[in-house]
Each structure stands twice: as C-alpha cells, then as structure tokens.
Amino acid sequence: MLLQTPESFKSRFNVEVRVLNEVIEINKTAKTITIRNLVNNNEYIEPYDALILSPGASPFVPPIKGIKNHLTHSLRNVPDMDAIIALIDKNKPAHATVCGGGFIGLEVAEALRQRNIKVTLVEFAPQVMGPVDIEIANMLHDELEAHGVQLKLGKALQEVSECEPEDQTLTLTLDDQSKLTTNLLIMAVGVKPEVSLAVNADLEIGELGGIKVDDYMRTSDPSIYAVGDAIESPDFVTGDSMLAPLAAPANRQGRLAANVIFGAQETYKKTQVTAICKVFDLAVSSTGLNEKTLRRKAMPYEKVYVHAASHAGYYPGAHPVTLKLLFHPESGAILGAQAVGKDGVDKRIDIIAVAQRAGLSVVDLQDLELCYAPPFGSARDVVNQAGLVATNVLKGDECIFHNDHLTTLNEQQILVDVRGGNEVAKQGLIPGAINIPVDEIRSNLDKLDKQKEILVYCQVGLRGHVAACLLTNLGYKVKNMTGGFKTWQLASR
C-alpha cells in the first residue's frame, strides 16, 4: 500500500497504474473491460490479451440493526485507518468496542489500548484467533485481560442503538441481551472474497464463495486469471479448497500468474496458512491444520506439547515458548503446529512450515541442525524437543495421554503428580491425583498397584517422561500426559 506510487511504478517498471478508476464490467467474448473514471464519472473501454483479477477481500459486516452510523467503522485500507484516527482525534473516545477476535480485531484492540482507550472485544466464538486451538488461545485471553481489554467471548452483537450525526455514544445489545455503552465500534468479524466482477462475468465461483482457479491460477475463462484473497486455493495437507486471505500466498500467486501468462508451466504449490500475530507482549503463530479442523474432517492425528525456553535458560532474557505439534499417528507426517510466547515464536513455526513443505516427518525434526548460542537458542531447540517427544510416541517408546482424558478416569487407573511438594502446595493437584515426586517414586512403589494403569504428569512433561520410563522398566503400565500440568491449566479454563 505504501511501497510504491503510480509515478514510481511507471518510471521503474513502465507499468501504468490508474488510481480512482474502477473496472465495472468484463466482456469475455470481446476481451475488453469497461472502466469508470471516479473523478469525472466517464466510462471507457480497454482491450486485454490476458486479464488478472486481484480484487482482494472486503470486510464482512453482518446485517445488524443500526450498524450504519458515523461511529461504526471497518478496517481494510489506509483511508479506513485515516477515518478511524480522525474520529479518535475529534471525539476523544473514552471507550471502544471491537467486534471480532481475528488478526485485525486483535491488532486494532492493541492499537486502541496504546492510545489509552478502554476496549471491549466481542467474539462470537469461545476464543480469539481462530487458527489456533483453545489451549493456545487461552494464553492470549490472559494477555489481553492483563492489558485492560475486556473480553466478551461466545457473544455476538445483535443491535446498535439509533445514532444521530451529533451523537458520540452508541448502546450495543449483545445476543445475551446484555448492553454495552461505547464511543467507537470497529467491525472486524471477518472478510469475504470480492467476487462481484467475476460473478457478473459468469466466471465459476467455488463452494466457499471465492473465485475458482486451477493450478495455473486460471479461472473458468482461459484468458482470465485470479489471485489473492478473492480466490479459493488448495490446502497443503488435504488439497481441499480453502480461503486464505494472507499476503504471502497472494504474492506467490501474483508472480505465478504473470509467469504463466508469458509461457511458463509453473503450478501453485498449495497454501499452508502460515501466519503470525502480535498481541501486546506475546506473539502467536501457526501453520497447517489445527486440531479443530482435523476433528471436523475426521482425520487421524496425534499431538504433543512442548513448553521450553526461547533460548538457553541461564542466559538473561529467556522466555517460555509453548509449542503444539500435530502429526499423523502412523506416518509421522506433519499436519500442523501452533506456538505462543514472547520471543522466538516466528522462528519455530517457520522451521516447521519449511519441514512440512519439504515433506519431512516429525522424526526428522529431532535431527534438524539449528543455530545455537546461549543468546539465541538451546543446544536442543524447541523444535528438536517437539520432534523427540513426537518420535517417542510414534515409535511406541512412550505412551501418552491428553488432558481431556482426565474427564473419564476409572478405578483401574491411578493419576500421579510427580512434581515436587513445593510446586503442588503452590499450584494444587489435578482433581483425583496423588503426589509422589519423581525422585521419591522408587521408595513409594507400595502406593502403586501394578494391576492398574498409572497416569503420570509433571509441570510440562519432562519429569513425567522420566517417571514413565522408570515405572515402565519396573513392569508398570504407564502413560505420561503430554504438556503436563501447564497444558491442563491452559485447556481447562
């Protein structure tokens, strides 16, 4: 948006950029487009040999009563941003409401708090940041609330009060009939592909509402191509059509379409949906499929969690990184990953995204040779650790269980917390557990019935692994809870 001007494009690339000119019609038979000059309202026709559609996606604003008023804005481009800033400068709002907890909603909420405006964030889903799963999102919820953002999760905006041009306050009614008074409303509930031109030109539209294209970015008309947020692209893992309004895929698609137009036989290599977002002092990132999607598609998967430091713990400034790795339970193929933390999150997800695209499995992650020096990482990086844990599971060297299994404990199982007594005194036990610190297990074997299954957990999974190995070697049937007490806490809020 800000890197080039029409003049710089012309002088450097000999590309004529016509701003304030809107294409209003495509004539496929004549291979022409009709354009309206928005300055003088004149219309004219231009011919084409090849046409590329890149109209992007527009903010989705649901048909809510009272939503059209001068205090309600959406954010798609720089003029939208300028309008919001102008309203803030003029009205000095004390409170703003953001509807939607995706990338734009979270970034707007943070920006408003940086201006010392009170913020309420309303999200219809039970969590913010839909691409990640609830246990990862719960860390974001804590971060948002710690910075003064009031969360209304599982709620939807139902109605907006009538608003006169001189008014500076709106009354919002949510679907639980609670009311909220605000001075600025930002609608960021999502985007939809801008396909009006394509529909009017009778180009094929996919089931998800985006322009349908082939591997060469061609639409149903061989002379018309489409790229970016307006199209449906194939998911990297499943090959299913998906909408991915992200800059990196759009950039690759634009280059590919241009190459194909000039004779290249290149094809688009699918979309992983690798993305990252800053939420105050945290970063959250993901690639591939999340657990919600895997369950919805009834795909087999296994998952492991790693909670480790962003770099060597003895070097100042290390911060925890929480990483969730999803993989096929038999082949070890990487299905997806999510991470959250203050530092090093982008590095870990980027590595896993590359590994997934290269066809590596979780077994290969343990052997990746990554940069190490105490200020930057550990001799065994977070990604290596995730690979080691997943490989243990894949090979059957360790049996794991997940925090959601704790709701179905039976009399033939014993839940054992192997953390130290001080930790347990401070943080408490998972209901139904007994505490035997890992270093005291050998002297407390009389408390463990060999005829029962022993379920062990520690804070993050490492001591649980040690305890599981110890007890397995002694002939017990043992499972270790991946991610430990910390993951249980995150998932059970």
PDB file of N, CA and C in Angstrom, residues 172-203:
ATOM      1  N   LEU A 172     -24.874  -0.778  22.598  1.00  0.00           N
ATOM      2  CA  LEU A 172     -24.845  -2.053  21.894  1.00  0.00           C
ATOM      3  C   LEU A 172     -25.604  -3.097  22.700  1.00  0.00           C
ATOM      4  N   THR A 173     -26.387  -3.909  22.001  1.00  0.00           N
ATOM      5  CA  THR A 173     -27.084  -5.026  22.639  1.00  0.00           C
ATOM      6  C   THR A 173     -26.497  -6.321  22.113  1.00  0.00           C
ATOM      7  N   LEU A 174     -26.035  -7.170  23.029  1.00  0.00           N
ATOM      8  CA  LEU A 174     -25.471  -8.455  22.646  1.00  0.00           C
ATOM      9  C   LEU A 174     -26.556  -9.520  22.641  1.00  0.00           C
ATOM     10  N   ASP A 175     -26.220 -10.687  22.106  1.00  0.00           N
ATOM     11  CA  ASP A 175     -27.235 -11.732  21.953  1.00  0.00           C
ATOM     12  C   ASP A 175     -27.693 -12.333  23.276  1.00  0.00           C
ATOM     13  N   ASP A 176     -27.001 -12.041  24.369  1.00  0.00           N
ATOM     14  CA  ASP A 176     -27.497 -12.473  25.688  1.00  0.00           C
ATOM     15  C   ASP A 176     -28.305 -11.370  26.354  1.00  0.00           C
ATOM     16  N   GLN A 177     -28.624 -10.331  25.565  1.00  0.00           N
ATOM     17  CA  GLN A 177     -29.423  -9.169  25.973  1.00  0.00           C
ATOM     18  C   GLN A 177     -28.693  -8.233  26.925  1.00  0.00           C
ATOM     19  N   SER A 178     -27.414  -8.476  27.158  1.00  0.00           N
ATOM     20  CA  SER A 178     -26.623  -7.505  27.919  1.00  0.00           C
ATOM     21  C   SER A 178     -26.346  -6.295  27.033  1.00  0.00           C
ATOM     22  N   LYS A 179     -26.109  -5.155  27.679  1.00  0.00           N
ATOM     23  CA  LYS A 179     -25.906  -3.913  26.932  1.00  0.00           C
ATOM     24  C   LYS A 179     -24.533  -3.332  27.237  1.00  0.00           C
ATOM     25  N   LEU A 180     -24.030  -2.577  26.280  1.00  0.00           N
ATOM     26  CA  LEU A 180     -22.682  -2.040  26.360  1.00  0.00           C
ATOM     27  C   LEU A 180     -22.699  -0.642  25.769  1.00  0.00           C
ATOM     28  N   THR A 181     -22.174   0.331  26.499  1.00  0.00           N
ATOM     29  CA  THR A 181     -22.092   1.706  26.005  1.00  0.00           C
ATOM     30  C   THR A 181     -20.680   1.958  25.482  1.00  0.00           C
ATOM     31  N   THR A 182     -20.592   2.509  24.290  1.00  0.00           N
ATOM     32  CA  THR A 182     -19.288   2.703  23.665  1.00  0.00           C
ATOM     33  C   THR A 182     -19.287   3.970  22.831  1.00  0.00           C
ATOM     34  N   ASN A 183     -18.087   4.482  22.540  1.00  0.00           N
ATOM     35  CA  ASN A 183     -17.948   5.696  21.728  1.00  0.00           C
ATOM     36  C   ASN A 183     -17.418   5.421  20.326  1.00  0.00           C
ATOM     37  N   LEU A 184     -16.986   4.184  20.091  1.00  0.00           N
ATOM     38  CA  LEU A 184     -16.439   3.805  18.780  1.00  0.00           C
ATOM     39  C   LEU A 184     -16.632   2.316  18.607  1.00  0.00           C
ATOM     40  N   LEU A 185     -17.136   1.909  17.452  1.00  0.00           N
ATOM     41  CA  LEU A 185     -17.364   0.496  17.169  1.00  0.00           C
ATOM     42  C   LEU A 185     -16.567   0.097  15.935  1.00  0.00           C
ATOM     43  N   ILE A 186     -15.677  -0.870  16.100  1.00  0.00           N
ATOM     44  CA  ILE A 186     -14.888  -1.394  14.984  1.00  0.00           C
ATOM     45  C   ILE A 186     -15.422  -2.781  14.643  1.00  0.00           C
ATOM     46  N   MET A 187     -15.887  -2.957  13.417  1.00  0.00           N
ATOM     47  CA  MET A 187     -16.385  -4.255  12.963  1.00  0.00           C
ATOM     48  C   MET A 187     -15.248  -4.998  12.264  1.00  0.00           C
ATOM     49  N   ALA A 188     -14.818  -6.090  12.896  1.00  0.00           N
ATOM     50  CA  ALA A 188     -13.719  -6.898  12.354  1.00  0.00           C
ATOM     51  C   ALA A 188     -14.063  -8.373  12.489  1.00  0.00           C
ATOM     52  N   VAL A 189     -15.284  -8.716  12.078  1.00  0.00           N
ATOM     53  CA  VAL A 189     -15.756 -10.090  12.264  1.00  0.00           C
ATOM     54  C   VAL A 189     -15.285 -11.031  11.159  1.00  0.00           C
ATOM     55  N   GLY A 190     -14.594 -10.497  10.170  1.00  0.00           N
ATOM     56  CA  GLY A 190     -14.080 -11.364   9.111  1.00  0.00           C
ATOM     57  C   GLY A 190     -14.141 -10.663   7.761  1.00  0.00           C
ATOM     58  N   VAL A 191     -13.675 -11.361   6.748  1.00  0.00           N
ATOM     59  CA  VAL A 191     -13.685 -10.818   5.393  1.00  0.00           C
ATOM     60  C   VAL A 191     -14.341 -11.823   4.452  1.00  0.00           C
ATOM     61  N   LYS A 192     -14.791 -11.336   3.311  1.00  0.00           N
ATOM     62  CA  LYS A 192     -15.367 -12.206   2.286  1.00  0.00           C
ATOM     63  C   LYS A 192     -14.735 -11.855   0.951  1.00  0.00           C
ATOM     64  N   PRO A 193     -14.526 -12.839   0.078  1.00  0.00           N
ATOM     65  CA  PRO A 193     -13.908 -12.569  -1.222  1.00  0.00           C
ATOM     66  C   PRO A 193     -14.732 -11.559  -2.015  1.00  0.00           C
ATOM     67  N   GLU A 194     -14.062 -10.626  -2.651  1.00  0.00           N
ATOM     68  CA  GLU A 194     -14.728  -9.637  -3.501  1.00  0.00           C
ATOM     69  C   GLU A 194     -14.865 -10.241  -4.902  1.00  0.00           C
ATOM     70  N   VAL A 195     -16.037 -10.756  -5.207  1.00  0.00           N
ATOM     71  CA  VAL A 195     -16.219 -11.539  -6.444  1.00  0.00           C
ATOM     72  C   VAL A 195     -17.277 -10.956  -7.372  1.00  0.00           C
ATOM     73  N   SER A 196     -17.715  -9.733  -7.135  1.00  0.00           N
ATOM     74  CA  SER A 196     -18.814  -9.189  -7.931  1.00  0.00           C
ATOM     75  C   SER A 196     -18.474  -9.133  -9.415  1.00  0.00           C
ATOM     76  N   LEU A 197     -17.267  -8.693  -9.762  1.00  0.00           N
ATOM     77  CA  LEU A 197     -16.870  -8.660 -11.168  1.00  0.00           C
ATOM     78  C   LEU A 197     -16.888 -10.055 -11.775  1.00  0.00           C
ATOM     79  N   ALA A 198     -16.344 -11.013 -11.030  1.00  0.00           N
ATOM     80  CA  ALA A 198     -16.284 -12.389 -11.529  1.00  0.00           C
ATOM     81  C   ALA A 198     -17.678 -12.976 -11.706  1.00  0.00           C
ATOM     82  N   VAL A 199     -18.566 -12.700 -10.763  1.00  0.00           N
ATOM     83  CA  VAL A 199     -19.939 -13.215 -10.853  1.00  0.00           C
ATOM     84  C   VAL A 199     -20.638 -12.627 -12.075  1.00  0.00           C
ATOM     85  N   ASN A 200     -20.500 -11.309 -12.264  1.00  0.00           N
ATOM     86  CA  ASN A 200     -21.142 -10.653 -13.400  1.00  0.00           C
ATOM     87  C   ASN A 200     -20.572 -11.129 -14.734  1.00  0.00           C
ATOM     88  N   ALA A 201     -19.313 -11.589 -14.711  1.00  0.00           N
ATOM     89  CA  ALA A 201     -18.696 -12.115 -15.935  1.00  0.00           C
ATOM     90  C   ALA A 201     -18.963 -13.601 -16.105  1.00  0.00           C
ATOM     91  N   ASP A 202     -19.764 -14.169 -15.211  1.00  0.00           N
ATOM     92  CA  ASP A 202     -20.133 -15.580 -15.267  1.00  0.00           C
ATOM     93  C   ASP A 202     -18.912 -16.496 -15.159  1.00  0.00           C
ATOM     94  N   LEU A 203     -17.935 -16.070 -14.338  1.00  0.00           N
ATOM     95  CA  LEU A 203     -16.807 -16.946 -14.031  1.00  0.00           C
ATOM     96  C   LEU A 203     -17.237 -17.902 -12.921  1.00  0.00           C
TER      97      LEU A 203
END
